[in-house]
Coordinates of C-alpha atoms and ligand atoms in Angstrom, one line a residue:
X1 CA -21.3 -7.4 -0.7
X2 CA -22.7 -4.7 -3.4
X3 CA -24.8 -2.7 -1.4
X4 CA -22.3 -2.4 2.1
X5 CA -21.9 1.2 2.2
X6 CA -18.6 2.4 2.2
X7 CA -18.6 6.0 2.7
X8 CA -21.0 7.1 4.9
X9 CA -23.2 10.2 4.9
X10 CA -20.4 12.3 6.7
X11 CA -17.8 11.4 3.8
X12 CA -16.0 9.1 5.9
X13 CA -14.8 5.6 5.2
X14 CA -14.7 2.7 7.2
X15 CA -11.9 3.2 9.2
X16 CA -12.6 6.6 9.4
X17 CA -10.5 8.0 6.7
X18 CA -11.7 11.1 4.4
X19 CA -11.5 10.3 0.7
X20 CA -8.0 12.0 0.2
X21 CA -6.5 10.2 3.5
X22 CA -3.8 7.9 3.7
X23 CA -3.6 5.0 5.8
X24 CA -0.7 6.0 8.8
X25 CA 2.9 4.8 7.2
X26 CA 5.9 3.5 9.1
X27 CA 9.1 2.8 7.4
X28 CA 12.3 1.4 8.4
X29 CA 15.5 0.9 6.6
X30 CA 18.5 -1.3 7.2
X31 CA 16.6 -3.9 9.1
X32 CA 18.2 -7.2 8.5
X33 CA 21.9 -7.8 8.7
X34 CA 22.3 -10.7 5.8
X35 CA 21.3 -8.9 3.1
X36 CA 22.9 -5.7 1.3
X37 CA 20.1 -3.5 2.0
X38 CA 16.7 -3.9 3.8
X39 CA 13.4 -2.1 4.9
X40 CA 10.5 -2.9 7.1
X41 CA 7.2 -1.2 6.0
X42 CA 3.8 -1.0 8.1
X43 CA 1.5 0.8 5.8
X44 CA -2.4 0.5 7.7
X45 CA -2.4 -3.3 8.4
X46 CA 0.1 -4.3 5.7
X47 CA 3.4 -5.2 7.4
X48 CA 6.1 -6.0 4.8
X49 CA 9.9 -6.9 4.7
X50 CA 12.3 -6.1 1.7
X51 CA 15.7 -7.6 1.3
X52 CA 18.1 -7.1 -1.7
X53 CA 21.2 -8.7 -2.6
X54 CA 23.4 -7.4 -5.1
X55 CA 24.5 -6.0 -7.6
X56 CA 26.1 -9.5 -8.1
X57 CA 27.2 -11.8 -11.1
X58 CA 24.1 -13.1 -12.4
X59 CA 24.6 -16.8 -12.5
X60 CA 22.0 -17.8 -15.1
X61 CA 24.4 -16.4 -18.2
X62 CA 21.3 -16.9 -20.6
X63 CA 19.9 -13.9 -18.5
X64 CA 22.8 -11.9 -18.4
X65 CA 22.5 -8.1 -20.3
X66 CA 26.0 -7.3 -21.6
X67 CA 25.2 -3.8 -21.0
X68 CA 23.3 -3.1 -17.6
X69 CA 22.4 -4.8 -14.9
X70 CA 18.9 -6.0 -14.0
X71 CA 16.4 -6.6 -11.2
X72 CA 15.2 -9.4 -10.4
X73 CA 12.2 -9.4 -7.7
X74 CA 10.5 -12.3 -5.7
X75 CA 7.3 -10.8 -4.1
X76 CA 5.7 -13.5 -2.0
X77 CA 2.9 -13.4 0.7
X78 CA 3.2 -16.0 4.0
X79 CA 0.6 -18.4 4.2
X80 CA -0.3 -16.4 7.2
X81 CA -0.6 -13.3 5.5
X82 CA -4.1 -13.4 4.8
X83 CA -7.8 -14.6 6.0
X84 CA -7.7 -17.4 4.3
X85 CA -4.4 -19.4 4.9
X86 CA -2.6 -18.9 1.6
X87 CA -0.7 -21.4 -0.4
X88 CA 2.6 -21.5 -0.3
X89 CA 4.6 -20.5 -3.1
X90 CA 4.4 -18.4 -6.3
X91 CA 0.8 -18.6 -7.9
X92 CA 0.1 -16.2 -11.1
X93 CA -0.7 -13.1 -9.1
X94 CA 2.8 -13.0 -7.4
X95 CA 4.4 -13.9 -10.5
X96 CA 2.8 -10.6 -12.3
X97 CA 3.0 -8.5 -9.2
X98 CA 7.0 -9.7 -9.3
X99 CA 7.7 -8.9 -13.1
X100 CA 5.4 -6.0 -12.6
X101 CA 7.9 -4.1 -9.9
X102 CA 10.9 -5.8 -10.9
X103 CA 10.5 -3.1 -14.4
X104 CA 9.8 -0.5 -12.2
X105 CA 12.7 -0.7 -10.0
X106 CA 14.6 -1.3 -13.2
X107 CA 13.6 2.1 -13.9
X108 CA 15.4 3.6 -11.4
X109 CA 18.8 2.3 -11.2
X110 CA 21.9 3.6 -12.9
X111 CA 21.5 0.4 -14.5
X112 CA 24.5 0.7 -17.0
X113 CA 27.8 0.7 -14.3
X114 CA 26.6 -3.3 -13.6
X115 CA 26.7 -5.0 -16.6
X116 CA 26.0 -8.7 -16.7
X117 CA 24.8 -8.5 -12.8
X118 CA 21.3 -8.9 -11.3
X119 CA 20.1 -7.3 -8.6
X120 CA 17.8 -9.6 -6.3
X121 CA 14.8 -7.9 -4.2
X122 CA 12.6 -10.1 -2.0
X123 CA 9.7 -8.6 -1.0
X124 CA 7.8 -10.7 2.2
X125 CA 4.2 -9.7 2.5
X126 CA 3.6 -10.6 6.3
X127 CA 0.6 -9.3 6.7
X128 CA -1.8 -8.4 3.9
X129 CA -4.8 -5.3 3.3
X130 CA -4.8 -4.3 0.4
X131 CA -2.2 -1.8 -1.4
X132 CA 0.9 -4.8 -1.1
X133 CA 2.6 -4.2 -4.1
X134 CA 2.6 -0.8 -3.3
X135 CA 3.7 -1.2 0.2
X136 CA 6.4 -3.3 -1.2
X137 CA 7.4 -1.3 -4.0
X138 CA 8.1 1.6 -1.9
X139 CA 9.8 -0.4 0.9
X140 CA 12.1 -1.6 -2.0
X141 CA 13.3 1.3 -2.9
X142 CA 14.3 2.2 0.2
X143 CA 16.0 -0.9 0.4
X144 CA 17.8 -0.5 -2.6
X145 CA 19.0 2.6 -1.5
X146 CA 19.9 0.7 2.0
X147 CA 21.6 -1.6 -0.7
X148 CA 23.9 1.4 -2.5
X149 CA 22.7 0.8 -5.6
X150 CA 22.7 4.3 -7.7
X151 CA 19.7 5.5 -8.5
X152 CA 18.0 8.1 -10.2
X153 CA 15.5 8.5 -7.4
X154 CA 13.3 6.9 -5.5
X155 CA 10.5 5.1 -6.3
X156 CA 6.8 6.1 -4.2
X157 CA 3.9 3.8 -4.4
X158 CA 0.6 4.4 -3.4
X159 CA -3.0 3.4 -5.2
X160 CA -6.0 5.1 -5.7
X161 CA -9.5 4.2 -6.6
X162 CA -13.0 4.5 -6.5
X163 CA -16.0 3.3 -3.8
X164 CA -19.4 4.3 -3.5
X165 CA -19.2 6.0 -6.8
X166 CA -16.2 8.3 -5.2
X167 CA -12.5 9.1 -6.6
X168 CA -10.8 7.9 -3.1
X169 CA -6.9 7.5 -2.3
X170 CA -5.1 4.5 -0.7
X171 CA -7.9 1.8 -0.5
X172 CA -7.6 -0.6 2.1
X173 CA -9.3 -4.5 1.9
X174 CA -12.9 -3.7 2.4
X175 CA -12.7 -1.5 0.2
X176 CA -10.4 -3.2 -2.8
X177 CA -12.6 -6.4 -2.6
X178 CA -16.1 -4.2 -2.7
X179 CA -15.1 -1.1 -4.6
X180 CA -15.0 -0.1 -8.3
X181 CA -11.7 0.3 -9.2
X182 CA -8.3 0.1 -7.9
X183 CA -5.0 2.5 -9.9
X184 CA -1.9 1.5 -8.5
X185 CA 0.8 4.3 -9.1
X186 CA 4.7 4.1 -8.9
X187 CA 6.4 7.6 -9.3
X188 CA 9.6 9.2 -8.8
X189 CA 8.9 12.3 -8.0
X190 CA 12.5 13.4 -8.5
X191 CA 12.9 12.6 -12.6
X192 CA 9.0 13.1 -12.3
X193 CA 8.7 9.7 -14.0
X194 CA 6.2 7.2 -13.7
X195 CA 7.1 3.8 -13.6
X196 CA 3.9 1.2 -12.5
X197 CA 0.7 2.5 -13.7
X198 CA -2.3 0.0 -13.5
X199 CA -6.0 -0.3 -13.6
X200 CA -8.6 -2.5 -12.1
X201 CA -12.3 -2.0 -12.4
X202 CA -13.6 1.2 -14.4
X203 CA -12.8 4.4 -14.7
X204 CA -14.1 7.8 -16.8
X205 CA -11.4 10.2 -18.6
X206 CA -12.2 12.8 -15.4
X207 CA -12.4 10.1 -12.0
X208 CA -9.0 8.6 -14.0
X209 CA -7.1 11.9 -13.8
X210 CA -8.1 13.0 -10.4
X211 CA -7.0 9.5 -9.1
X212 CA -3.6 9.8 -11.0
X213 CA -3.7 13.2 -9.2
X214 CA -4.5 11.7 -5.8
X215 CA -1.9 9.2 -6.4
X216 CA 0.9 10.7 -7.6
X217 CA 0.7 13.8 -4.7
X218 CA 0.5 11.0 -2.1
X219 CA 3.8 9.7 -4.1
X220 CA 4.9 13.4 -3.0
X221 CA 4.6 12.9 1.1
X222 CA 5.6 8.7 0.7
X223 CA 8.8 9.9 -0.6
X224 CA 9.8 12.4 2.2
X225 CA 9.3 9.1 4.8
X226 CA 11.5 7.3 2.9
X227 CA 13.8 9.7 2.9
X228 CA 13.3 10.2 6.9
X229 CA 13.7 6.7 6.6
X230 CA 17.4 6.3 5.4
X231 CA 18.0 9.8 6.8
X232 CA 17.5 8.3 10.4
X233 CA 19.5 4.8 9.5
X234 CA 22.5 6.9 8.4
X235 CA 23.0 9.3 10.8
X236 CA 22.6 6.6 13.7
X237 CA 24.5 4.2 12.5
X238 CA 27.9 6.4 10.6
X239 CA 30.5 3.8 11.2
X240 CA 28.3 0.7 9.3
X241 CA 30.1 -1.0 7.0
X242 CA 28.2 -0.3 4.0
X243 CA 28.5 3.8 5.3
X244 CA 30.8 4.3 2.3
X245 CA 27.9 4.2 -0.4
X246 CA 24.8 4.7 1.9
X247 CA 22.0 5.5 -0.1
X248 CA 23.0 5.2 -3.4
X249 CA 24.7 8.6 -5.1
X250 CA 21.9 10.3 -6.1
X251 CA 19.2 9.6 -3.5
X252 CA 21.8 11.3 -0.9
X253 CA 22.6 13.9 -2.8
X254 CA 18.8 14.6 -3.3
Ligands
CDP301 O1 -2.2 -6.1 -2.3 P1 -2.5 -5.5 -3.7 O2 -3.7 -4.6 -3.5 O3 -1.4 -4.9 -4.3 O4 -3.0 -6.7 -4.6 P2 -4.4 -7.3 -4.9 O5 -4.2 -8.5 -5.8 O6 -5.3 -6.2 -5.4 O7 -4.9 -7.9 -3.5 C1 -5.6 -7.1 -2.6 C2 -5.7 -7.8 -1.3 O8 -6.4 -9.0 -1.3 C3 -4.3 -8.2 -0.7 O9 -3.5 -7.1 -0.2 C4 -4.7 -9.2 0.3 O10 -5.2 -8.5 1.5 C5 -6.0 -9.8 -0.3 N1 -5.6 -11.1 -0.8 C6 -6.0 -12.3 -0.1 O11 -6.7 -12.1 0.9 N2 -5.6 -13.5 -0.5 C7 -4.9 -13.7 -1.6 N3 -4.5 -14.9 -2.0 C8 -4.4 -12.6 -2.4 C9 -4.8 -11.3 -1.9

């Protein structure tokens, strides 16, 4: 797989993306009608499903802050979510991916006016390509928001990386399996705080910092959809019974 060429002589990828393109992004907010807030994501072939319940007492006292409340995330993939039929359940690489988002969302809530409470997102990777955590860190926030949780601001996800010796943005399968490195970025471009930086693969001082770059302006346009997003729930739907704290005080007020 070394030697598949993945940008070819015209500086196109694979699917036909330049190197600063990102895959098309649909998102949807207020999809499901059990839980307190929800959001359907289709980010290139990832198709994703976020549900949160809370803020609510969090049962297992042990666990409990006195002073805030916290986030608890289950990020799991359906055995159908991928080539090769996955195993159900959480292995190591959903429990990181989980703790992993479930600080970054943390971030972003106004954590202190819910103390001893947890806040419970499940993020339900349908289909996978690359970029789910991502995907599903974005769609969360909008979920949260869905939820009225108060937030600082939202949170915008998107990776970066590099193929073929190339600083790309948003790297889809082909590319994430055969490339050279992978940055996953979570941003809120409102408090201009970071809040999931990673690194896979290998990276000089200079491709690093033009990634981040890449990354964190994509973070830019990701977090105007999600605003679309909740925009177009909210003024569809004025008489739901949630209406009262719609998205969360400070993402409406944005
Ligand atoms: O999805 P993300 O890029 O955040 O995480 P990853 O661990 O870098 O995985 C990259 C991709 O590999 C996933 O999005 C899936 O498409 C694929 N994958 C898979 O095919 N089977 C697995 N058990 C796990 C991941």
């Amino acid at each position: 797989m070394d030697n598949v060429q993945l940008i070819d002589d015209n500086g196109k990828r694979n699917d036909g993306r330049g190197p600063e393109d990102l895959r098309p992004i649909k998102i949807e907010a207020g999809v499901l009608n059990n839980a307190d807030g929800s959001a359907y994501i289709e980010w290139g072939k990832n198709k994703i499903i976020v549900g949160v319940y809370g803020p609510r007492e969090m049962h297992q006292k042990h666990l409990q802050k006195p002073d805030r409340a916290i986030v608890q995330v289950n990020y799991s993939m359906a055995s159908f979510s991928v080539d090769e039929r996955k195993r159900p359940g959480q292995g190591r690489r959903e429990l990181e991916i989980s703790k992993i988002l479930s600080e970054a969302l943390e971030r972003s809530i106004i954590s202190n006016k819910y103390p001893r409470t947890s806040i419970d997102v499940f993020i339900e990777v349908l289909e996978a390509n690359a970029g789910t955590r991502c995907a599903g860190l974005t769609a969360a926030s909008v979920a949260m928001a869905d939820a009225g949780i108060p937030m600082t601001g939202l949170i915008a996800s998107c990776a970066s990386g590099k193929v073929d010796g190339q600083v790309v943005l948003d790297l889809d399968k082909l590319e994430d399996n055969t490339g050279d490195a992978d940055l996953p970025v979570g941003y809120i471009p409102l408090t201009d705080e970071v809040v999931l930086l990673q690194m896979d693969g290998h990276l000089t001082p200079q491709e690093f910092d033009k990634a981040f770059g890449l990354a964190k302006n994509a973070c830019v346009e990701i977090h105007q959809l999600q605003r679309d997003a909740l925009t177009k729930k909210y003024s569809q739907d004025p008489d739901e019974d949630n209406g009262e704290d719609q998205a969360g005080e400070e993402v409406v007020s944005e």
